Amino acid sequence: SAVVSLDRVGVVYDNGVVALESVSLQLKRGEFAIVLGSSGAGKSTLLRTLNHLRLPTHGKVTVEGVGELTKPSALRLHRKRTGMIFQQHQLIERYSALKNVLMGRLAYHSFWKSLLPLPKLDQLIALDCLKRVGLIDKALTPVKSLSGGQQQRVGIARALAQKPRLMLADEPIASLDPTSAHQVLALLRDICKSEGIAALLSLHQLEFAKQYGDRIIGLANGRVIFDGSPSALHHQH
Ligand code: ADP
Ligand code: ADP
């Protein structure tokens, strides 16, 4: 079944801009989907709606094991289970890689538990996440001393530490050189596949999308204009 489903979702901003219009889609376990579209197409809005940082104006968002996202408790649970990766990584630069990944553990715990000092187990889990992104030797290095690609890998480790069911990445390679971009996409795909995490990434580049996505969602003016495999995209154009 789907980790998350959107049913005829529409988003209209306060200024009247229609950012999404009647978008219906489902993301399944282990699916690695990429949303493509030009600037202003509605990609960020789609990701924020999936995480419910933006409430839909129309339609509904349903999450596996949580139900329709209406109650605050359902929302909290969904956000805890959703890993977010950003273009500008949003790490705390003066903190070590490990400390940043521990933030992901804070997000994993309930609010009350997050007020207590993290137990040793959290440290071990955080270190394991850093190991999985190939940065165990940088655990104690401040994030500001890492390269752009390494910083983004810390971002992946932090999201992973949350034990997410859904991974959302908004332009995760937009600030990276091509080599780091390939590394980050391959790593993200392998981790999501092996953990059965449903993933949705937004990208600008068709070439990267075709190489890494199992599914491509084309967005234009807030509407889905294509949804299928990269090979189907090839036949259409
Ligand atoms: P993107 O890189 O996704 O195109 P933008 O540069 O369009 O992002 O937007 C950056 C931020 O400004 C986002 O948080 C977005 O919600 C907000 N924003 C974008 N367009 C508007 C607008 N017309 N009015 C108010 N806020 C906007
Ligand atoms: P993308 O990520 O594809 O660039 P966005 O989702 O950021 O697209 O934006 C879709 C449309 O909604 C754009 O026209 C943008 O200007 C507008 N928009 C985005 N955020 C806001 C906001 N907070 N307030 C008003 N308009 C916004």
PDB file of C-alpha atoms and ligand atoms in Angstrom:
ATOM      1  CA  SER A   1       0.000   0.000   0.000  1.00  0.00           C
ATOM      2  CA  ALA A   2       0.991   3.627  -0.377  1.00  0.00           C
ATOM      3  CA  VAL A   3       3.103   5.357   2.261  1.00  0.00           C
ATOM      4  CA  VAL A   4       1.401   8.600   1.331  1.00  0.00           C
ATOM      5  CA  SER A   5      -1.442   9.482  -1.037  1.00  0.00           C
ATOM      6  CA  LEU A   6      -2.601  12.787  -2.374  1.00  0.00           C
ATOM      7  CA  ASP A   7      -6.175  12.882  -3.574  1.00  0.00           C
ATOM      8  CA  ARG A   8      -7.040  15.807  -5.868  1.00  0.00           C
ATOM      9  CA  VAL A   9      -4.896  18.181  -3.864  1.00  0.00           C
ATOM     10  CA  GLY A  10      -4.970  21.866  -4.617  1.00  0.00           C
ATOM     11  CA  VAL A  11      -2.910  24.600  -3.002  1.00  0.00           C
ATOM     12  CA  VAL A  12      -3.769  28.268  -3.380  1.00  0.00           C
ATOM     13  CA  TYR A  13      -1.549  30.806  -1.625  1.00  0.00           C
ATOM     14  CA  ASP A  14      -2.939  33.846   0.162  1.00  0.00           C
ATOM     15  CA  ASN A  15      -1.994  36.057  -2.770  1.00  0.00           C
ATOM     16  CA  GLY A  16      -4.219  33.948  -5.060  1.00  0.00           C
ATOM     17  CA  VAL A  17      -1.398  32.015  -6.765  1.00  0.00           C
ATOM     18  CA  VAL A  18      -2.588  28.495  -7.626  1.00  0.00           C
ATOM     19  CA  ALA A  19       0.560  26.484  -6.875  1.00  0.00           C
ATOM     20  CA  LEU A  20      -1.013  22.991  -7.194  1.00  0.00           C
ATOM     21  CA  GLU A  21      -4.174  21.975  -8.981  1.00  0.00           C
ATOM     22  CA  SER A  22      -5.930  18.632  -8.574  1.00  0.00           C
ATOM     23  CA  VAL A  23      -2.789  16.588  -7.945  1.00  0.00           C
ATOM     24  CA  SER A  24      -3.417  12.897  -7.224  1.00  0.00           C
ATOM     25  CA  LEU A  25      -0.508  10.574  -6.618  1.00  0.00           C
ATOM     26  CA  GLN A  26       0.686   7.818  -4.316  1.00  0.00           C
ATOM     27  CA  LEU A  27       4.196   7.014  -3.166  1.00  0.00           C
ATOM     28  CA  LYS A  28       4.958   3.388  -2.344  1.00  0.00           C
ATOM     29  CA  ARG A  29       7.581   1.737  -0.166  1.00  0.00           C
ATOM     30  CA  GLY A  30      10.995   1.686  -1.812  1.00  0.00           C
ATOM     31  CA  GLU A  31       9.852   3.823  -4.721  1.00  0.00           C
ATOM     32  CA  PHE A  32      12.340   6.463  -5.828  1.00  0.00           C
ATOM     33  CA  ALA A  33      10.354   9.178  -7.576  1.00  0.00           C
ATOM     34  CA  ILE A  34      11.634  12.412  -9.037  1.00  0.00           C
ATOM     35  CA  VAL A  35       9.546  15.487  -9.680  1.00  0.00           C
ATOM     36  CA  LEU A  36      10.756  17.602 -12.568  1.00  0.00           C
ATOM     37  CA  GLY A  37       9.598  21.051 -13.500  1.00  0.00           C
ATOM     38  CA  SER A  38      10.812  24.550 -14.167  1.00  0.00           C
ATOM     39  CA  SER A  39      11.035  27.200 -11.478  1.00  0.00           C
ATOM     40  CA  GLY A  40       7.565  28.086 -10.214  1.00  0.00           C
ATOM     41  CA  ALA A  41       6.008  24.795 -11.398  1.00  0.00           C
ATOM     42  CA  GLY A  42       5.012  23.900  -7.840  1.00  0.00           C
ATOM     43  CA  LYS A  43       7.717  21.389  -6.842  1.00  0.00           C
ATOM     44  CA  SER A  44       8.481  22.907  -3.432  1.00  0.00           C
ATOM     45  CA  THR A  45       4.796  23.288  -2.722  1.00  0.00           C
ATOM     46  CA  LEU A  46       4.262  19.609  -3.573  1.00  0.00           C
ATOM     47  CA  LEU A  47       7.018  18.546  -1.167  1.00  0.00           C
ATOM     48  CA  ARG A  48       5.730  20.825   1.571  1.00  0.00           C
ATOM     49  CA  THR A  49       2.226  19.458   1.074  1.00  0.00           C
ATOM     50  CA  LEU A  50       3.477  15.874   1.387  1.00  0.00           C
ATOM     51  CA  ASN A  51       5.041  16.825   4.697  1.00  0.00           C
ATOM     52  CA  HIS A  52       2.012  18.905   5.573  1.00  0.00           C
ATOM     53  CA  LEU A  53       4.114  21.989   6.183  1.00  0.00           C
ATOM     54  CA  ARG A  54       1.576  23.476   3.797  1.00  0.00           C
ATOM     55  CA  LEU A  55      -2.051  22.524   4.321  1.00  0.00           C
ATOM     56  CA  PRO A  56      -3.882  21.751   1.094  1.00  0.00           C
ATOM     57  CA  THR A  57      -6.619  24.169   0.150  1.00  0.00           C
ATOM     58  CA  HIS A  58      -8.505  21.329  -1.582  1.00  0.00           C
ATOM     59  CA  GLY A  59      -8.348  17.533  -1.486  1.00  0.00           C
ATOM     60  CA  LYS A  60      -6.730  15.300   1.085  1.00  0.00           C
ATOM     61  CA  VAL A  61      -3.456  13.778   2.175  1.00  0.00           C
ATOM     62  CA  THR A  62      -3.554  10.247   3.615  1.00  0.00           C
ATOM     63  CA  VAL A  63      -0.643   8.510   5.306  1.00  0.00           C
ATOM     64  CA  GLU A  64      -0.151   4.785   5.870  1.00  0.00           C
ATOM     65  CA  GLY A  65      -0.804   3.814   9.473  1.00  0.00           C
ATOM     66  CA  VAL A  66      -1.814   7.364  10.351  1.00  0.00           C
ATOM     67  CA  GLY A  67      -4.865   8.028   8.188  1.00  0.00           C
ATOM     68  CA  GLU A  68      -6.015  11.322   6.861  1.00  0.00           C
ATOM     69  CA  LEU A  69      -3.872  14.157   8.117  1.00  0.00           C
ATOM     70  CA  THR A  70      -6.330  16.239  10.027  1.00  0.00           C
ATOM     71  CA  LYS A  71      -5.581  15.743  13.718  1.00  0.00           C
ATOM     72  CA  PRO A  72      -2.455  17.381  15.200  1.00  0.00           C
ATOM     73  CA  SER A  73      -1.347  14.012  16.615  1.00  0.00           C
ATOM     74  CA  ALA A  74      -1.451  12.429  13.129  1.00  0.00           C
ATOM     75  CA  LEU A  75       0.536  15.351  11.762  1.00  0.00           C
ATOM     76  CA  ARG A  76       3.221  15.062  14.422  1.00  0.00           C
ATOM     77  CA  LEU A  77       3.606  11.351  13.792  1.00  0.00           C
ATOM     78  CA  HIS A  78       3.820  11.892  10.043  1.00  0.00           C
ATOM     79  CA  ARG A  79       6.457  14.627  10.357  1.00  0.00           C
ATOM     80  CA  LYS A  80       8.522  12.449  12.668  1.00  0.00           C
ATOM     81  CA  ARG A  81       8.502   9.731  10.046  1.00  0.00           C
ATOM     82  CA  THR A  82       9.413  12.073   7.207  1.00  0.00           C
ATOM     83  CA  GLY A  83      13.038  12.852   6.465  1.00  0.00           C
ATOM     84  CA  MET A  84      13.713  16.171   4.769  1.00  0.00           C
ATOM     85  CA  ILE A  85      16.731  17.075   2.683  1.00  0.00           C
ATOM     86  CA  PHE A  86      17.220  20.620   1.446  1.00  0.00           C
ATOM     87  CA  GLN A  87      19.203  22.395  -1.229  1.00  0.00           C
ATOM     88  CA  GLN A  88      21.170  24.336   1.380  1.00  0.00           C
ATOM     89  CA  HIS A  89      21.338  21.319   3.711  1.00  0.00           C
ATOM     90  CA  GLN A  90      20.041  23.337   6.723  1.00  0.00           C
ATOM     91  CA  LEU A  91      22.649  21.907   9.054  1.00  0.00           C
ATOM     92  CA  ILE A  92      24.083  23.842  11.978  1.00  0.00           C
ATOM     93  CA  GLU A  93      27.472  24.711  10.551  1.00  0.00           C
ATOM     94  CA  ARG A  94      29.401  25.182  13.788  1.00  0.00           C
ATOM     95  CA  TYR A  95      28.243  21.822  15.130  1.00  0.00           C
ATOM     96  CA  SER A  96      30.009  18.575  14.328  1.00  0.00           C
ATOM     97  CA  ALA A  97      28.583  16.155  11.786  1.00  0.00           C
ATOM     98  CA  LEU A  98      27.664  13.834  14.666  1.00  0.00           C
ATOM     99  CA  LYS A  99      25.817  16.520  16.583  1.00  0.00           C
ATOM    100  CA  ASN A 100      23.833  17.390  13.474  1.00  0.00           C
ATOM    101  CA  VAL A 101      22.888  13.756  12.944  1.00  0.00           C
ATOM    102  CA  LEU A 102      21.827  13.549  16.583  1.00  0.00           C
ATOM    103  CA  MET A 103      19.288  16.271  15.740  1.00  0.00           C
ATOM    104  CA  GLY A 104      17.620  13.658  13.562  1.00  0.00           C
ATOM    105  CA  ARG A 105      17.376  11.414  16.624  1.00  0.00           C
ATOM    106  CA  LEU A 106      15.708  14.264  18.532  1.00  0.00           C
ATOM    107  CA  ALA A 107      13.143  14.466  15.749  1.00  0.00           C
ATOM    108  CA  TYR A 108      12.605  10.705  16.006  1.00  0.00           C
ATOM    109  CA  HIS A 109      11.764  10.778  19.706  1.00  0.00           C
ATOM    110  CA  SER A 110       8.549  12.090  21.172  1.00  0.00           C
ATOM    111  CA  PHE A 111       8.620  15.715  22.223  1.00  0.00           C
ATOM    112  CA  TRP A 112       8.880  14.915  25.944  1.00  0.00           C
ATOM    113  CA  LYS A 113      11.668  12.443  25.471  1.00  0.00           C
ATOM    114  CA  SER A 114      13.521  14.942  23.321  1.00  0.00           C
ATOM    115  CA  LEU A 115      13.862  17.211  26.364  1.00  0.00           C
ATOM    116  CA  LEU A 116      15.983  14.578  28.125  1.00  0.00           C
ATOM    117  CA  PRO A 117      19.647  13.933  27.327  1.00  0.00           C
ATOM    118  CA  LEU A 118      19.970  11.447  24.474  1.00  0.00           C
ATOM    119  CA  PRO A 119      20.990   7.973  25.610  1.00  0.00           C
ATOM    120  CA  LYS A 120      24.116   6.198  24.332  1.00  0.00           C
ATOM    121  CA  LEU A 121      21.975   4.222  21.897  1.00  0.00           C
ATOM    122  CA  ASP A 122      21.202   7.423  20.010  1.00  0.00           C
ATOM    123  CA  GLN A 123      24.915   8.128  19.682  1.00  0.00           C
ATOM    124  CA  LEU A 124      25.442   4.644  18.277  1.00  0.00           C
ATOM    125  CA  ILE A 125      22.600   5.013  15.816  1.00  0.00           C
ATOM    126  CA  ALA A 126      23.882   8.443  14.739  1.00  0.00           C
ATOM    127  CA  LEU A 127      27.379   7.047  14.216  1.00  0.00           C
ATOM    128  CA  ASP A 128      25.939   4.177  12.203  1.00  0.00           C
ATOM    129  CA  CYS A 129      24.088   6.667   9.985  1.00  0.00           C
ATOM    130  CA  LEU A 130      27.334   8.577   9.388  1.00  0.00           C
ATOM    131  CA  LYS A 131      29.037   5.309   8.536  1.00  0.00           C
ATOM    132  CA  ARG A 132      26.362   4.555   5.964  1.00  0.00           C
ATOM    133  CA  VAL A 133      27.024   7.824   4.168  1.00  0.00           C
ATOM    134  CA  GLY A 134      30.776   7.223   4.303  1.00  0.00           C
ATOM    135  CA  LEU A 135      31.599   9.947   6.811  1.00  0.00           C
ATOM    136  CA  ILE A 136      32.477   8.098   9.989  1.00  0.00           C
ATOM    137  CA  ASP A 137      35.951   9.700   9.952  1.00  0.00           C
ATOM    138  CA  LYS A 138      34.328  13.159   9.874  1.00  0.00           C
ATOM    139  CA  ALA A 139      32.016  12.548  12.850  1.00  0.00           C
ATOM    140  CA  LEU A 140      33.679  15.200  15.021  1.00  0.00           C
ATOM    141  CA  THR A 141      34.438  17.679  12.234  1.00  0.00           C
ATOM    142  CA  PRO A 142      32.371  20.878  12.233  1.00  0.00           C
ATOM    143  CA  VAL A 143      30.028  20.883   9.269  1.00  0.00           C
ATOM    144  CA  LYS A 144      31.427  24.211   8.018  1.00  0.00           C
ATOM    145  CA  SER A 145      34.780  22.499   7.308  1.00  0.00           C
ATOM    146  CA  LEU A 146      33.193  19.868   5.056  1.00  0.00           C
ATOM    147  CA  SER A 147      32.762  20.069   1.278  1.00  0.00           C
ATOM    148  CA  GLY A 148      29.325  20.694  -0.221  1.00  0.00           C
ATOM    149  CA  GLY A 149      28.897  17.025  -1.100  1.00  0.00           C
ATOM    150  CA  GLN A 150      29.938  15.903   2.369  1.00  0.00           C
ATOM    151  CA  GLN A 151      27.535  18.386   3.949  1.00  0.00           C
ATOM    152  CA  GLN A 152      24.689  17.002   1.881  1.00  0.00           C
ATOM    153  CA  ARG A 153      25.670  13.472   2.989  1.00  0.00           C
ATOM    154  CA  VAL A 154      25.465  14.632   6.621  1.00  0.00           C
ATOM    155  CA  GLY A 155      21.984  15.889   5.728  1.00  0.00           C
ATOM    156  CA  ILE A 156      21.111  12.406   4.456  1.00  0.00           C
ATOM    157  CA  ALA A 157      22.486  10.835   7.650  1.00  0.00           C
ATOM    158  CA  ARG A 158      20.432  13.226   9.761  1.00  0.00           C
ATOM    159  CA  ALA A 159      17.256  12.333   7.849  1.00  0.00           C
ATOM    160  CA  LEU A 160      18.104   8.631   8.130  1.00  0.00           C
ATOM    161  CA  ALA A 161      18.541   8.925  11.902  1.00  0.00           C
ATOM    162  CA  GLN A 162      14.845   9.756  12.075  1.00  0.00           C
ATOM    163  CA  LYS A 163      14.043   6.251  10.750  1.00  0.00           C
ATOM    164  CA  PRO A 164      11.796   7.762   8.100  1.00  0.00           C
ATOM    165  CA  ARG A 165       9.171   6.053   5.977  1.00  0.00           C
ATOM    166  CA  LEU A 166       9.119   8.945   3.583  1.00  0.00           C
ATOM    167  CA  MET A 167      12.110  10.931   2.337  1.00  0.00           C
ATOM    168  CA  LEU A 168      11.562  14.300   0.700  1.00  0.00           C
ATOM    169  CA  ALA A 169      14.430  16.147  -0.945  1.00  0.00           C
ATOM    170  CA  ASP A 170      13.964  19.646  -2.368  1.00  0.00           C
ATOM    171  CA  GLU A 171      16.600  20.289  -5.060  1.00  0.00           C
ATOM    172  CA  PRO A 172      19.201  18.243  -3.151  1.00  0.00           C
ATOM    173  CA  ILE A 173      21.904  18.596  -5.808  1.00  0.00           C
ATOM    174  CA  ALA A 174      21.295  22.144  -6.995  1.00  0.00           C
ATOM    175  CA  SER A 175      24.362  23.492  -5.177  1.00  0.00           C
ATOM    176  CA  LEU A 176      26.698  20.589  -5.988  1.00  0.00           C
ATOM    177  CA  ASP A 177      29.281  19.897  -8.681  1.00  0.00           C
ATOM    178  CA  PRO A 178      28.369  16.993 -11.023  1.00  0.00           C
ATOM    179  CA  THR A 179      30.605  14.434  -9.280  1.00  0.00           C
ATOM    180  CA  SER A 180      29.144  15.172  -5.832  1.00  0.00           C
ATOM    181  CA  ALA A 181      25.662  15.297  -7.350  1.00  0.00           C
ATOM    182  CA  HIS A 182      26.029  11.761  -8.709  1.00  0.00           C
ATOM    183  CA  GLN A 183      27.422  10.567  -5.394  1.00  0.00           C
ATOM    184  CA  VAL A 184      24.562  12.100  -3.402  1.00  0.00           C
ATOM    185  CA  LEU A 185      21.831  10.746  -5.712  1.00  0.00           C
ATOM    186  CA  ALA A 186      23.318   7.239  -5.822  1.00  0.00           C
ATOM    187  CA  LEU A 187      23.669   7.179  -2.047  1.00  0.00           C
ATOM    188  CA  LEU A 188      20.169   8.465  -1.451  1.00  0.00           C
ATOM    189  CA  ARG A 189      18.703   5.940  -3.862  1.00  0.00           C
ATOM    190  CA  ASP A 190      20.610   2.992  -2.380  1.00  0.00           C
ATOM    191  CA  ILE A 191      19.663   3.914   1.186  1.00  0.00           C
ATOM    192  CA  CYS A 192      15.983   4.464   0.386  1.00  0.00           C
ATOM    193  CA  LYS A 193      15.816   1.215  -1.611  1.00  0.00           C
ATOM    194  CA  SER A 194      17.491  -0.870   1.073  1.00  0.00           C
ATOM    195  CA  GLU A 195      15.306   0.590   3.843  1.00  0.00           C
ATOM    196  CA  GLY A 196      12.078   0.489   1.804  1.00  0.00           C
ATOM    197  CA  ILE A 197      11.673   4.241   2.242  1.00  0.00           C
ATOM    198  CA  ALA A 198       9.372   6.015  -0.230  1.00  0.00           C
ATOM    199  CA  ALA A 199      11.306   8.928  -1.712  1.00  0.00           C
ATOM    200  CA  LEU A 200      10.375  12.009  -3.692  1.00  0.00           C
ATOM    201  CA  LEU A 201      13.085  14.370  -4.906  1.00  0.00           C
ATOM    202  CA  SER A 202      12.751  17.527  -6.920  1.00  0.00           C
ATOM    203  CA  LEU A 203      15.331  18.177  -9.613  1.00  0.00           C
ATOM    204  CA  HIS A 204      15.844  20.502 -12.528  1.00  0.00           C
ATOM    205  CA  GLN A 205      17.919  18.165 -14.683  1.00  0.00           C
ATOM    206  CA  LEU A 206      16.172  15.621 -16.875  1.00  0.00           C
ATOM    207  CA  GLU A 207      19.406  13.628 -17.328  1.00  0.00           C
ATOM    208  CA  PHE A 208      19.843  13.021 -13.591  1.00  0.00           C
ATOM    209  CA  ALA A 209      16.155  12.213 -13.231  1.00  0.00           C
ATOM    210  CA  LYS A 210      16.296   9.589 -15.994  1.00  0.00           C
ATOM    211  CA  GLN A 211      19.419   8.009 -14.572  1.00  0.00           C
ATOM    212  CA  TYR A 212      18.267   7.703 -10.953  1.00  0.00           C
ATOM    213  CA  GLY A 213      14.459   7.787 -10.835  1.00  0.00           C
ATOM    214  CA  ASP A 214      12.207   4.725 -11.104  1.00  0.00           C
ATOM    215  CA  ARG A 215       9.445   7.178 -11.717  1.00  0.00           C
ATOM    216  CA  ILE A 216       9.301  10.687 -13.046  1.00  0.00           C
ATOM    217  CA  ILE A 217       6.548  13.138 -12.227  1.00  0.00           C
ATOM    218  CA  GLY A 218       6.458  16.126 -14.538  1.00  0.00           C
ATOM    219  CA  LEU A 219       4.904  19.242 -13.079  1.00  0.00           C
ATOM    220  CA  ALA A 220       3.927  22.407 -14.968  1.00  0.00           C
ATOM    221  CA  ASN A 221       1.823  25.252 -13.636  1.00  0.00           C
ATOM    222  CA  GLY A 222       0.813  23.192 -10.623  1.00  0.00           C
ATOM    223  CA  ARG A 223      -0.467  20.246 -12.657  1.00  0.00           C
ATOM    224  CA  VAL A 224       0.924  16.777 -13.217  1.00  0.00           C
ATOM    225  CA  ILE A 225       1.660  16.551 -16.937  1.00  0.00           C
ATOM    226  CA  PHE A 226       3.567  13.269 -16.841  1.00  0.00           C
ATOM    227  CA  ASP A 227       3.785  10.401 -14.357  1.00  0.00           C
ATOM    228  CA  GLY A 228       5.587   7.246 -15.379  1.00  0.00           C
ATOM    229  CA  SER A 229       8.870   5.440 -15.848  1.00  0.00           C
ATOM    230  CA  PRO A 230      11.870   7.176 -17.424  1.00  0.00           C
ATOM    231  CA  SER A 231      11.504   4.913 -20.480  1.00  0.00           C
ATOM    232  CA  ALA A 232       7.875   5.984 -20.948  1.00  0.00           C
ATOM    233  CA  LEU A 233       9.081   9.591 -20.834  1.00  0.00           C
ATOM    234  CA  HIS A 234      11.494   8.728 -23.595  1.00  0.00           C
ATOM    235  CA  HIS A 235       8.649   7.447 -25.781  1.00  0.00           C
ATOM    236  CA  GLN A 236       6.547  10.512 -25.164  1.00  0.00           C
ATOM    237  CA  HIS A 237       9.204  12.991 -26.290  1.00  0.00           C
TER     238      HIS A 237
HETATM  239  P1  ADP B   1      12.137  27.883  -5.589  1.00  0.00           P
HETATM  240  O1  ADP B   1      13.627  27.736  -5.529  1.00  0.00           O
HETATM  241  O2  ADP B   1      11.405  26.695  -5.085  1.00  0.00           O
HETATM  242  O3  ADP B   1      11.619  28.377  -6.895  1.00  0.00           O
HETATM  243  P2  ADP B   1      11.456  30.505  -4.704  1.00  0.00           P
HETATM  244  O4  ADP B   1      12.724  31.253  -4.898  1.00  0.00           O
HETATM  245  O5  ADP B   1      10.340  30.604  -5.688  1.00  0.00           O
HETATM  246  O6  ADP B   1      11.805  28.974  -4.490  1.00  0.00           O
HETATM  247  O7  ADP B   1      10.852  30.832  -3.284  1.00  0.00           O
HETATM  248  C1  ADP B   1      11.643  30.920  -2.123  1.00  0.00           C
HETATM  249  C2  ADP B   1      10.723  31.130  -0.940  1.00  0.00           C
HETATM  250  O8  ADP B   1       9.831  32.239  -1.159  1.00  0.00           O
HETATM  251  C3  ADP B   1       9.835  29.944  -0.663  1.00  0.00           C
HETATM  252  O9  ADP B   1       9.749  29.735   0.725  1.00  0.00           O
HETATM  253  C4  ADP B   1       8.489  30.309  -1.222  1.00  0.00           C
HETATM  254  O10 ADP B   1       7.434  29.743  -0.463  1.00  0.00           O
HETATM  255  C5  ADP B   1       8.474  31.815  -1.088  1.00  0.00           C
HETATM  256  N1  ADP B   1       7.770  32.422  -2.210  1.00  0.00           N
HETATM  257  C6  ADP B   1       7.910  32.124  -3.509  1.00  0.00           C
HETATM  258  N2  ADP B   1       7.102  32.862  -4.282  1.00  0.00           N
HETATM  259  C7  ADP B   1       6.409  33.661  -3.425  1.00  0.00           C
HETATM  260  C8  ADP B   1       5.413  34.665  -3.605  1.00  0.00           C
HETATM  261  N3  ADP B   1       4.935  34.962  -4.801  1.00  0.00           N
HETATM  262  N4  ADP B   1       4.950  35.260  -2.503  1.00  0.00           N
HETATM  263  C9  ADP B   1       5.425  34.933  -1.306  1.00  0.00           C
HETATM  264  N5  ADP B   1       6.361  34.008  -1.068  1.00  0.00           N
HETATM  265  C10 ADP B   1       6.857  33.374  -2.123  1.00  0.00           C
HETATM  266  P1  ADP B   2       8.983  25.403  -7.614  1.00  0.00           P
HETATM  267  O1  ADP B   2       9.466  24.737  -6.397  1.00  0.00           O
HETATM  268  O2  ADP B   2       8.666  24.446  -8.735  1.00  0.00           O
HETATM  269  O3  ADP B   2       9.860  26.514  -8.074  1.00  0.00           O
HETATM  270  P2  ADP B   2       7.001  26.609  -5.896  1.00  0.00           P
HETATM  271  O4  ADP B   2       6.186  25.525  -5.280  1.00  0.00           O
HETATM  272  O5  ADP B   2       8.073  27.230  -5.092  1.00  0.00           O
HETATM  273  O6  ADP B   2       7.575  26.055  -7.293  1.00  0.00           O
HETATM  274  O7  ADP B   2       6.023  27.748  -6.382  1.00  0.00           O
HETATM  275  C1  ADP B   2       4.849  27.519  -7.149  1.00  0.00           C
HETATM  276  C2  ADP B   2       4.137  28.861  -7.347  1.00  0.00           C
HETATM  277  O8  ADP B   2       3.654  29.317  -6.095  1.00  0.00           O
HETATM  278  C3  ADP B   2       5.045  29.953  -7.861  1.00  0.00           C
HETATM  279  O9  ADP B   2       4.247  30.774  -8.691  1.00  0.00           O
HETATM  280  C4  ADP B   2       5.472  30.712  -6.615  1.00  0.00           C
HETATM  281  O10 ADP B   2       5.783  32.048  -6.875  1.00  0.00           O
HETATM  282  C5  ADP B   2       4.243  30.571  -5.752  1.00  0.00           C
HETATM  283  N1  ADP B   2       4.557  30.546  -4.303  1.00  0.00           N
HETATM  284  C6  ADP B   2       5.394  29.705  -3.677  1.00  0.00           C
HETATM  285  N2  ADP B   2       5.425  29.919  -2.356  1.00  0.00           N
HETATM  286  C7  ADP B   2       4.551  30.932  -2.147  1.00  0.00           C
HETATM  287  C8  ADP B   2       4.111  31.631  -0.987  1.00  0.00           C
HETATM  288  N3  ADP B   2       4.585  31.317   0.237  1.00  0.00           N
HETATM  289  N4  ADP B   2       3.212  32.595  -1.136  1.00  0.00           N
HETATM  290  C9  ADP B   2       2.740  32.909  -2.341  1.00  0.00           C
HETATM  291  N5  ADP B   2       3.081  32.293  -3.478  1.00  0.00           N
HETATM  292  C10 ADP B   2       3.995  31.324  -3.382  1.00  0.00           C
END
